[in-house]
XYZ file of C-alpha atoms in Angstrom:
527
model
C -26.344 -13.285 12.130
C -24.889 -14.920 15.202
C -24.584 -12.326 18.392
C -20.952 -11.652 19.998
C -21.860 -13.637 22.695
C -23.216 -16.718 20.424
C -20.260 -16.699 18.670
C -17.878 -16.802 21.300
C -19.955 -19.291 23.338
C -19.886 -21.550 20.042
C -16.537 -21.141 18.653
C -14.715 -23.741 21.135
C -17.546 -26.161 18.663
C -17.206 -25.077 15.434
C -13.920 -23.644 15.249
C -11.453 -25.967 15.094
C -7.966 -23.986 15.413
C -5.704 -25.625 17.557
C -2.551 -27.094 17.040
C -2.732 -30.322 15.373
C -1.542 -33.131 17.698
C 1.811 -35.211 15.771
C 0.099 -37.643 13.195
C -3.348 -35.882 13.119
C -5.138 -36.654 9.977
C -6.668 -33.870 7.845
C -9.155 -33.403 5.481
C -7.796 -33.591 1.803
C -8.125 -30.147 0.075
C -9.753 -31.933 -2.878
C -12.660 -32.776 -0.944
C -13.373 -29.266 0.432
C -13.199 -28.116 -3.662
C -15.297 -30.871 -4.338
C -17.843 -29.603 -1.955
C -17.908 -26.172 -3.065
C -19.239 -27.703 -6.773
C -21.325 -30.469 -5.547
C -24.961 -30.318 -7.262
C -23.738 -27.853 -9.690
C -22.881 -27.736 -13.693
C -19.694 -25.877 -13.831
C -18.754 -24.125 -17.277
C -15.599 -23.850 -18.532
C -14.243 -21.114 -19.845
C -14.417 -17.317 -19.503
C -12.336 -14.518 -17.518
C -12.067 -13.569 -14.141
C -11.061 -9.550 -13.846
C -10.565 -8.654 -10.125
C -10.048 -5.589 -8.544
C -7.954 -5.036 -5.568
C -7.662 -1.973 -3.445
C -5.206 -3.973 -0.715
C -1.711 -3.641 -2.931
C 1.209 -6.542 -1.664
C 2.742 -4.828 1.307
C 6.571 -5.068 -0.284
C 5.627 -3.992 -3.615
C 8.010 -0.692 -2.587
C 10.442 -3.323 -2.224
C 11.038 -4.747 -6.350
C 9.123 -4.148 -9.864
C 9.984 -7.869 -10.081
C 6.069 -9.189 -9.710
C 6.870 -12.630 -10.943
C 8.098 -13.424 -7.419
C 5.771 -14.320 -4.955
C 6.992 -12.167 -2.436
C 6.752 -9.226 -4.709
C 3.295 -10.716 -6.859
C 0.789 -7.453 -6.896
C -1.206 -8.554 -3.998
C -0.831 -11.348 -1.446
C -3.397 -13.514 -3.086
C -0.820 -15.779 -4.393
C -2.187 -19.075 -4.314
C -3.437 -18.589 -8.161
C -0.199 -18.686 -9.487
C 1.549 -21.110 -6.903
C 1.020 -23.709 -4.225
C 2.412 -24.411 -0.281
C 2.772 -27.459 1.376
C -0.124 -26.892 3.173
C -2.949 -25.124 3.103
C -5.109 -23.689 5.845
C -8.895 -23.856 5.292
C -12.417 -21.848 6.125
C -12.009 -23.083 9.883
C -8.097 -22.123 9.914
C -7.489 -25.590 9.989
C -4.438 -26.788 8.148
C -4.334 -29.052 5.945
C -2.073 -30.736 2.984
C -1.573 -28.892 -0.199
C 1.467 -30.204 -2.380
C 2.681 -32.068 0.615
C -0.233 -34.885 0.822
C 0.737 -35.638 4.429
C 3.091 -34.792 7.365
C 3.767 -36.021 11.003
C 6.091 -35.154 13.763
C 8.228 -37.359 16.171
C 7.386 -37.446 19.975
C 8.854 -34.147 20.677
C 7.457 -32.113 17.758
C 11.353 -31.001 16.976
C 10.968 -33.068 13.725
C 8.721 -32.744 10.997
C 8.194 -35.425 7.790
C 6.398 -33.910 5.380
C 5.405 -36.614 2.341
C 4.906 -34.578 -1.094
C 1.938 -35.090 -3.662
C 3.154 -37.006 -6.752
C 2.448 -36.052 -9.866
C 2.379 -32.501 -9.187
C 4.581 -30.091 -12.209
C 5.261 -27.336 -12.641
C 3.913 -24.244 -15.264
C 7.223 -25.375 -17.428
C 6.674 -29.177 -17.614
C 9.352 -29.615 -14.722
C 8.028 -32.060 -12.113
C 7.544 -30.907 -7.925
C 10.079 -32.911 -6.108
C 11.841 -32.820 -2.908
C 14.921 -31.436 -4.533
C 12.193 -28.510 -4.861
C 10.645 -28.436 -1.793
C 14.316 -28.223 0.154
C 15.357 -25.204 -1.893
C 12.404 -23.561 -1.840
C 12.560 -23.949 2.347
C 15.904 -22.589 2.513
C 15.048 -19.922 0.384
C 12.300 -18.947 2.488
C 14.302 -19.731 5.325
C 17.582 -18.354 4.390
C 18.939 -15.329 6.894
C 19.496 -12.299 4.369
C 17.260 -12.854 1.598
C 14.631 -15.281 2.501
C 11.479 -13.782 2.973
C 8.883 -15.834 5.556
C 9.862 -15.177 9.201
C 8.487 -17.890 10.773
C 10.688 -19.882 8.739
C 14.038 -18.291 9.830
C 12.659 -18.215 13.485
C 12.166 -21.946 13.628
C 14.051 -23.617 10.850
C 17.425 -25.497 11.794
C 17.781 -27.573 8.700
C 15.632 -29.170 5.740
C 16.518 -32.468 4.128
C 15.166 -34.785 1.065
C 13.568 -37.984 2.283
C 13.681 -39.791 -1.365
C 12.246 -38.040 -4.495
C 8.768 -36.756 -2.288
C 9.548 -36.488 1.053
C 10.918 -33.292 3.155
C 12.204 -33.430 6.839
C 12.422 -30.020 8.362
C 14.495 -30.069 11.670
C 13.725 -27.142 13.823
C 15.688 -25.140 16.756
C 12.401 -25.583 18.989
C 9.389 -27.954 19.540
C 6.608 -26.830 17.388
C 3.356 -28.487 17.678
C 1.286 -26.219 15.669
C 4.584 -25.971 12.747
C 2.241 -26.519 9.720
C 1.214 -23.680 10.056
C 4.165 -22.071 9.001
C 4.677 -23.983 5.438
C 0.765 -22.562 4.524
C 2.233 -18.972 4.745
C 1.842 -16.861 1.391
C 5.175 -16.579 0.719
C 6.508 -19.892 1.416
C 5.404 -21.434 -1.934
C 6.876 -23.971 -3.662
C 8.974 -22.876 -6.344
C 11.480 -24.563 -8.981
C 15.077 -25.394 -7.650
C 17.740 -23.467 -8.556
C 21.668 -23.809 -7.698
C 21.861 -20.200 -6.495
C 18.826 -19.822 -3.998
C 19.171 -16.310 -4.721
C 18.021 -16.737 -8.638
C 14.166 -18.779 -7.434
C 11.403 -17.458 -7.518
C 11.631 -14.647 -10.623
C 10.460 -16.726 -13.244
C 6.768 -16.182 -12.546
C 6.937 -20.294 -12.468
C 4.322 -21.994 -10.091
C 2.511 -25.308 -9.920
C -0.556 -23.171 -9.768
C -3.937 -23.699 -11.275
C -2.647 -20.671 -13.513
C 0.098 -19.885 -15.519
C 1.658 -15.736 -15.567
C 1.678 -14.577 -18.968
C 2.544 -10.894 -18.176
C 2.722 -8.438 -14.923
C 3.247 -4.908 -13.444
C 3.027 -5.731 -9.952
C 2.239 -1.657 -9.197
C -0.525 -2.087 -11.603
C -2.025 -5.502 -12.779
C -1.126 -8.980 -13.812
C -2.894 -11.785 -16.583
C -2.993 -15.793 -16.369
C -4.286 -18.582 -18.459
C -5.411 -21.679 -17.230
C -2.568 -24.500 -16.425
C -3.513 -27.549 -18.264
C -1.511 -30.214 -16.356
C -2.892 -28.729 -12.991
C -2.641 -31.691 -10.265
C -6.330 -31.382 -9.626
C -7.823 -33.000 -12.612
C -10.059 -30.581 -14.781
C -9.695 -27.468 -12.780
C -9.403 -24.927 -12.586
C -12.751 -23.877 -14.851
C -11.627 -20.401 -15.503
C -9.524 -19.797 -19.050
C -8.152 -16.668 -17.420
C -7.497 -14.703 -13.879
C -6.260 -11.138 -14.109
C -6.213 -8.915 -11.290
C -5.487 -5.403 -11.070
C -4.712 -2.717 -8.515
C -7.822 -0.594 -8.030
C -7.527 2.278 -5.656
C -9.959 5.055 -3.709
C -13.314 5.256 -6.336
C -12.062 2.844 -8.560
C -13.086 -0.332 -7.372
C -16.567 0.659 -7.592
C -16.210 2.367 -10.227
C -15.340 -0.776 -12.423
C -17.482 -2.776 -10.900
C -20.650 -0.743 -11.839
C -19.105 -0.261 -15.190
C -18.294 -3.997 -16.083
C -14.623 -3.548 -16.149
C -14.218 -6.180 -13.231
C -16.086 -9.023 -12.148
C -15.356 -9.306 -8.980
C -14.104 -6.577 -6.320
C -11.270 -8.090 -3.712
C -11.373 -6.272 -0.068
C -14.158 -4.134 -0.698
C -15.095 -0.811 1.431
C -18.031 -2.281 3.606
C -19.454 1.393 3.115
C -19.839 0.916 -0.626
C -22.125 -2.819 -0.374
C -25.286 -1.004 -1.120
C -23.331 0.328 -4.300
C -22.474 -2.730 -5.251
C -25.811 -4.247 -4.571
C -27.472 -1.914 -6.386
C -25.663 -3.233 -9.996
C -25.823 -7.072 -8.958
C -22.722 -7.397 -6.361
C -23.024 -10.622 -4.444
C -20.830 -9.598 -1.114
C -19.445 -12.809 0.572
C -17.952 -11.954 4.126
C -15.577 -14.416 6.234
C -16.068 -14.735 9.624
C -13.310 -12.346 10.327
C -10.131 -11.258 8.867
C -6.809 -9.254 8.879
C -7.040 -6.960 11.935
C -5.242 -3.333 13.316
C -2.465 -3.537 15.821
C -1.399 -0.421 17.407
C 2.256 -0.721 18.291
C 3.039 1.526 21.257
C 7.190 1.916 21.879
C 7.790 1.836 24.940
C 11.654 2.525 24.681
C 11.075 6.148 24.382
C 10.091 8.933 27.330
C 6.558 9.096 26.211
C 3.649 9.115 28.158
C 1.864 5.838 27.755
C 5.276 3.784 29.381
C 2.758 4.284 32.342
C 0.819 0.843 31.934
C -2.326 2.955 33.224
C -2.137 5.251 29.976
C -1.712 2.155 28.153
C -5.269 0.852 30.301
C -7.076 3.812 29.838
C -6.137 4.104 25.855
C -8.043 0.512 25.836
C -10.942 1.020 27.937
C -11.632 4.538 26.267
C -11.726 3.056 22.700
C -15.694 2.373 21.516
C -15.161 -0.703 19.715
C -18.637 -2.098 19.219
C -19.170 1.588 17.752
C -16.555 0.852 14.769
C -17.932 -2.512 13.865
C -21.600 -0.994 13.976
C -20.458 2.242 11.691
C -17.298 1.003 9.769
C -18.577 -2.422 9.093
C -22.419 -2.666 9.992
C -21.881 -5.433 12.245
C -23.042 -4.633 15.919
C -22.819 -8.041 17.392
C -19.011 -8.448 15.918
C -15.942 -9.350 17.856
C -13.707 -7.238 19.231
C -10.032 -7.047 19.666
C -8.979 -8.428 23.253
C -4.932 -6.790 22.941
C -3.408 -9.520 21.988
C -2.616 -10.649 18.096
C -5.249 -13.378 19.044
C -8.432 -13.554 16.690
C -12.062 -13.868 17.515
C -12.544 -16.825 15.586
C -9.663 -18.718 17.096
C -10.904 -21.323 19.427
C -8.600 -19.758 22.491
C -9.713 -16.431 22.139
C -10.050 -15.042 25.489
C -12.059 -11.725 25.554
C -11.508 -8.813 27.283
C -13.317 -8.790 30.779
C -14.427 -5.569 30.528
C -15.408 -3.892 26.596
C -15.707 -0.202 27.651
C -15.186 1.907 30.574
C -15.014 5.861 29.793
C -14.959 6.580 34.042
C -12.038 3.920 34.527
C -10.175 5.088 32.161
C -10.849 8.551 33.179
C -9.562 7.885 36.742
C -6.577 5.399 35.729
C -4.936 8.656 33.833
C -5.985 10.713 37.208
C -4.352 8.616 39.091
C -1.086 8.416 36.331
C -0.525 12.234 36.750
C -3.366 13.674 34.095
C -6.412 14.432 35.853
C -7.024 17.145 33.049
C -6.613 14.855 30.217
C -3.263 13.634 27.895
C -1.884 14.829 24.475
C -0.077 11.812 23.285
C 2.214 11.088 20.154
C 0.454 11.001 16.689
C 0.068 7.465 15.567
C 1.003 6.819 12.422
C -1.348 4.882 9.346
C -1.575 3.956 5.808
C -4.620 3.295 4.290
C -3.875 -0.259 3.832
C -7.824 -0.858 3.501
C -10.034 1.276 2.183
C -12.405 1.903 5.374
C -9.654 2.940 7.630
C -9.557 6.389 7.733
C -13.012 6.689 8.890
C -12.293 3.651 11.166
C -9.336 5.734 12.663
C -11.443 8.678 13.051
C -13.777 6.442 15.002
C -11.678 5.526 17.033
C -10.289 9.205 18.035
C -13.609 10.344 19.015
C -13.626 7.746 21.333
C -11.019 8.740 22.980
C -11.706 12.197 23.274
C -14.366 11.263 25.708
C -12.112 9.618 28.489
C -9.859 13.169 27.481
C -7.308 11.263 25.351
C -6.213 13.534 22.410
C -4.277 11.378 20.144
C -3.963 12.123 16.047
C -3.756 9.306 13.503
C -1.551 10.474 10.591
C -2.441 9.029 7.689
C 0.960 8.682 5.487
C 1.164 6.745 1.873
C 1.043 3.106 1.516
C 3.978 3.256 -0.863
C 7.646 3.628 1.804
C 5.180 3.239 4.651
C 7.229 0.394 6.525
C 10.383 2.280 5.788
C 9.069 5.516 6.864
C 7.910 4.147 10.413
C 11.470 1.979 10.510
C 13.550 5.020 9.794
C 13.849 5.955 13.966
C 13.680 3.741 16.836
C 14.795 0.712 15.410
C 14.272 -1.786 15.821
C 10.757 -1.518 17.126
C 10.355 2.274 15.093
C 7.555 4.675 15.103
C 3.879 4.705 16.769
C 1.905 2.853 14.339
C -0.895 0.802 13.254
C 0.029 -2.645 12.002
C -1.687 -4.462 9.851
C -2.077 -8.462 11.523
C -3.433 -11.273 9.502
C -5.251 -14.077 11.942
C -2.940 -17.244 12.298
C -3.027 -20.327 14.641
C -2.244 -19.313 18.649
C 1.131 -20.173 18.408
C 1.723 -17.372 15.532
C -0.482 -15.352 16.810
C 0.638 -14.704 20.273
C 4.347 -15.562 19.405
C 4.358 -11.685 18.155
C 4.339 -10.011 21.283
C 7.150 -12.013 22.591
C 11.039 -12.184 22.053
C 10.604 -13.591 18.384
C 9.444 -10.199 17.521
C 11.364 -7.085 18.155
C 8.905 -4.223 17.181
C 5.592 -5.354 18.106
C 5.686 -5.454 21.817
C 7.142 -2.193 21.574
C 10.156 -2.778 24.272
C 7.582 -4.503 26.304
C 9.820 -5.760 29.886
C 9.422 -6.868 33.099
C 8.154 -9.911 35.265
C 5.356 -10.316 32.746
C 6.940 -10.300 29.956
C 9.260 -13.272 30.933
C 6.254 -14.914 31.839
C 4.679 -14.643 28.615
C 7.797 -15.611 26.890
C 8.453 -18.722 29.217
C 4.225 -19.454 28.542
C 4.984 -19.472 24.517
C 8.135 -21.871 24.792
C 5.863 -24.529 26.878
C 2.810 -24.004 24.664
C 4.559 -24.931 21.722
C 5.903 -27.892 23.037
C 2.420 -28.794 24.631
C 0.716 -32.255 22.843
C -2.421 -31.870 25.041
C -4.995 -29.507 23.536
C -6.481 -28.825 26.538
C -3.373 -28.319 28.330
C -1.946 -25.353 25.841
C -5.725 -23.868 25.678
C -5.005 -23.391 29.318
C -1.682 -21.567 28.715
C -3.090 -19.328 25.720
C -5.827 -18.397 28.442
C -2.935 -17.330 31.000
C -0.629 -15.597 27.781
C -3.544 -13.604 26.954
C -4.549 -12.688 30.790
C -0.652 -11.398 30.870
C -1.043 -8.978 27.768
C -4.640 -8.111 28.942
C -3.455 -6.617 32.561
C -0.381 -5.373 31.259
C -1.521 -3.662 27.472
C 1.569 -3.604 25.455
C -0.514 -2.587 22.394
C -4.017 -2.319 21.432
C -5.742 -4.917 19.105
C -8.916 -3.021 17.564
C -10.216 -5.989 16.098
C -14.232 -6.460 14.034
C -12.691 -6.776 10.490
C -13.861 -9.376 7.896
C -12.513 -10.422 4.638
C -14.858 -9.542 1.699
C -15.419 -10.311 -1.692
C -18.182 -9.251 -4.188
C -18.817 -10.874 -7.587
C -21.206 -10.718 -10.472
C -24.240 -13.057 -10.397
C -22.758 -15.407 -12.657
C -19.422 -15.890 -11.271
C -19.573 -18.952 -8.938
C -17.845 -19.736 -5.169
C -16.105 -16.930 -5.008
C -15.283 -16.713 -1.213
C -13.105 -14.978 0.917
C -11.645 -16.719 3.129
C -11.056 -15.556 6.995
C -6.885 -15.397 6.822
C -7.338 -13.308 3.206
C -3.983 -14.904 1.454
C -5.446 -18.591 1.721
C -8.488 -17.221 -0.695
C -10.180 -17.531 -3.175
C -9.024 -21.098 -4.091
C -10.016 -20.913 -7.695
C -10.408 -24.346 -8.028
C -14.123 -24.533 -7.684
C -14.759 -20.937 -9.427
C -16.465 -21.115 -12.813
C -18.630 -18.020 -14.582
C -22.213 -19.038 -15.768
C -22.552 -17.241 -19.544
């Protein structure tokens, strides 16, 4: 296993993150599946039964599963495809669109779309697809991908396959946004608000039937664009909660486990679990609002909360990973190339004498931060991360509340930043990543103000707008030295993205930004 410091030392090498310079060439998708299956004899045929503890965030939201945005989990890229794709390295790269370039200014962006692609009812992908199925995503009251209505101005048809998104601001690292996992490709309709609810994809597998609170089935798509695949006759996934997830493992029920509690491996080693672990994953962000008269408005509160919390201790007893990264306070991920760390990883007696000097020589009592088990490990991860505290004389409760009305429970006050709470943050390219602790997002910097927030605002605009790689490393350094001296949250950081699967089922992986994987393309189950 590579130590923290190897792995920091050699990301800037193997990692390759960045924002893709206008006209950069990527490798095709088909090659990477081609890879996975090289010097093997893949069977066809057979069932893949997955269980997943980590339910789609909006499922509270509609019982209407055969939309993407509503599907059971965020894994949607069995039933449906993006324009891009981004890979093992968070690289992106084409996925229906089969290339895409921008003009000198990266305000323009030509996307040219696979041919020959259809969809699950015999309907081929076209433009006239790809534009309605942007401005659905796009569109102000019911589209449903973010960075789509933050940077979206218009989307055109450029002939029968090609798209040409014009956006409000230069974007260098924009293809990003088109690999998000709700901003697939869906059939056209005339009313924008009617896509998406015919479970209709171009997919390597077709819905047959769903309960998005409970489970789904799919066959196999026989006119997939990637010639003989997927190998799989059938993917079904259901919703397996607490004990269960084990508990149909060991018992045969399932296959394969999705987001598995690191604490049960040995469980599922013991019965044959083959546990495949990304290189990192979706992490907790603790939003602190700042818009209120509570204590930790005091930036040294803030400081001491940060140097008081024993990370290395929660990646060594959550996830049995000493030598793991560890969250630096910004959205940014260890595995991302500009990933600055924190200069100093734990200091009880700083943060000891930064709330002495704030007013609470004797300790603090702050608000109760609110959770929901989103992932099976975190309420012993939270308690972790209490006791910690407790030593630099921090008292601070996390209340655990149901996943189910947990984003409208902690938006019900304070909009629109809402209640203390953890959030849960998926790892994206820089730009996405540190674009949620500025303007663009109202709750996460939790009414963050001042000098150095206009800084860090000003820092994002130029990055994005930055060709030279080495140019907008050097302003992610100074975005991230801003949020590091003045703490607007707290990134915990140390997660990975698991899966375990039988013996006999074949390149299963997860995948480091969880909704990207698996791609099921090069899965196939030995008899």
């Amino acid at each position: 296993m590579l130590s923290r410091r190897d792995f920091l030392a050699g990301s800037a090498v193997i990692i390759g993150v960045g924002a893709l310079p206008k006209g950069a060439a990527a490798q095709p998708l088909t090659d990477f599946v081609d890879s996975l299956i090289d010097g093997q004899s893949p069977r066809q045929g057979g069932r893949l039964v997955y269980g997943n503890p980590v339910p789609n965030w909006a499922l509270g939201q509609s019982d209407r599963g055969q939309h993407p945005y509503y599907f059971m989990d965020i894994q949607t890229r069995g039933i449906w495809n993006a324009l891009t794709w981004v890979d093992e390295d968070l690289n992106v790269v084409p996925e229906l669109a089969e290339s895409f370039v921008s003009n000198d200014d990266a305000t323009v962006w030509d996307y040219k779309l696979r041919e020959g692609v259809f969809f699950h009812d015999g309907r081929e992908f076209t433009s006239a697809d790809a534009v309605a199925s942007a401005r659905l995503h796009a569109h102000p009251k019911f589209g449903g991908v973010g960075f789509f209505k933050q940077d979206i101005k218009s989307v055109e048809a450029v002939g029968k396959y090609g798209v040409r998104f014009h956006l409000n601001r230069p974007n260098v690292e924009f293809p990003h946004a088109t690999a998000e996992y709700r901003a697939m490709m869906l059939p056209a309709r005339e009313n924008l608000e009617e896509m998406g609810y015919d479970g209709i994809g171009t997919g390597p597998f077709k819905l047959v039937e769903i309960d998005n609170k409970r489970q789904f089935l799919a066959e196999r798509f026989e006119n997939y664009w990637m010639p003989n695949k997927p190998y799989i006759e059938e993917l079904q996934g259901v919703l397996a909660m607490g004990q269960s997830a084990i508990n149909g493992f060991q018992s045969g029920q399932f296959n394969a486990v999705y987001n598995a509690d690191p604490g049960q491996f040995d469980q599922f080693g013991s019965v044959g679990g083959v546990v495949n672990s990304a290189p990192s994953g979706d992490q907790f962000w603790l939003v602190l609002p700042k818009n209120m008269n509570l204590p930790w408005n005091d930036v040294r509160v803030r400081k001491a909360m940060s140097l008081a919390i024993d990370r290395p201790k929660i990646n060594r007893i959550i996830y049995g990973d000493p030598d793991g990264w560890t969250g630096n306070d910004t959205h940014m991920n260890g595995v991302n190339r500009e990933f600055q760390p924190r200069a100093v990883e734990r200091d009880v007696a700083e943060a000891r004498r930064l709330l002495a000097e704030a007013g609470y020589p004797d300790g603090i009592d702050l608000p109760a931060i609110f959770y929901c088990p989103g992932y099976p490990e975190e309420p012993r991860l939270w308690a972790v991360v209490g006791e910690s505290l407790k030593e630099a004389g921090i008292n601070l409760e996390f209340a655990e509340r149901p996943c189910d009305g947990f984003s409208p429970f902690t938006m019900a006050v304070n909009k629109p930043i809402g209640r203390p709470r953890r959030n849960l943050v998926g790892a994206r390219n820089p730009n996405i990543n540190l674009s949620r602790l500025s303007q663009l997002n109202d709750a996460e910097p939790g009414g963050w103000s001042g000098p150095g927030f206009d800084r860090y605002n000003e820092l994002l605009t130029t990055a994005a707008a930055e060709m030279d790689d080495e140019a907008r490393l050097a302003i992610y350094h100074e975005m991230q030295a801003i949020a590091q001296e003045e703490v607007p949250g707290i990134m915990i950081g140390g997660r990975r993205t698991n899966v375990v699967s039988a013996p006999n089922v074949h390149n299963l992986r997860a995948h480091t930004q969880l909704w990207q994987g698996p791609r099921y393309e090069s899965v196939w189950i030995d008899a």
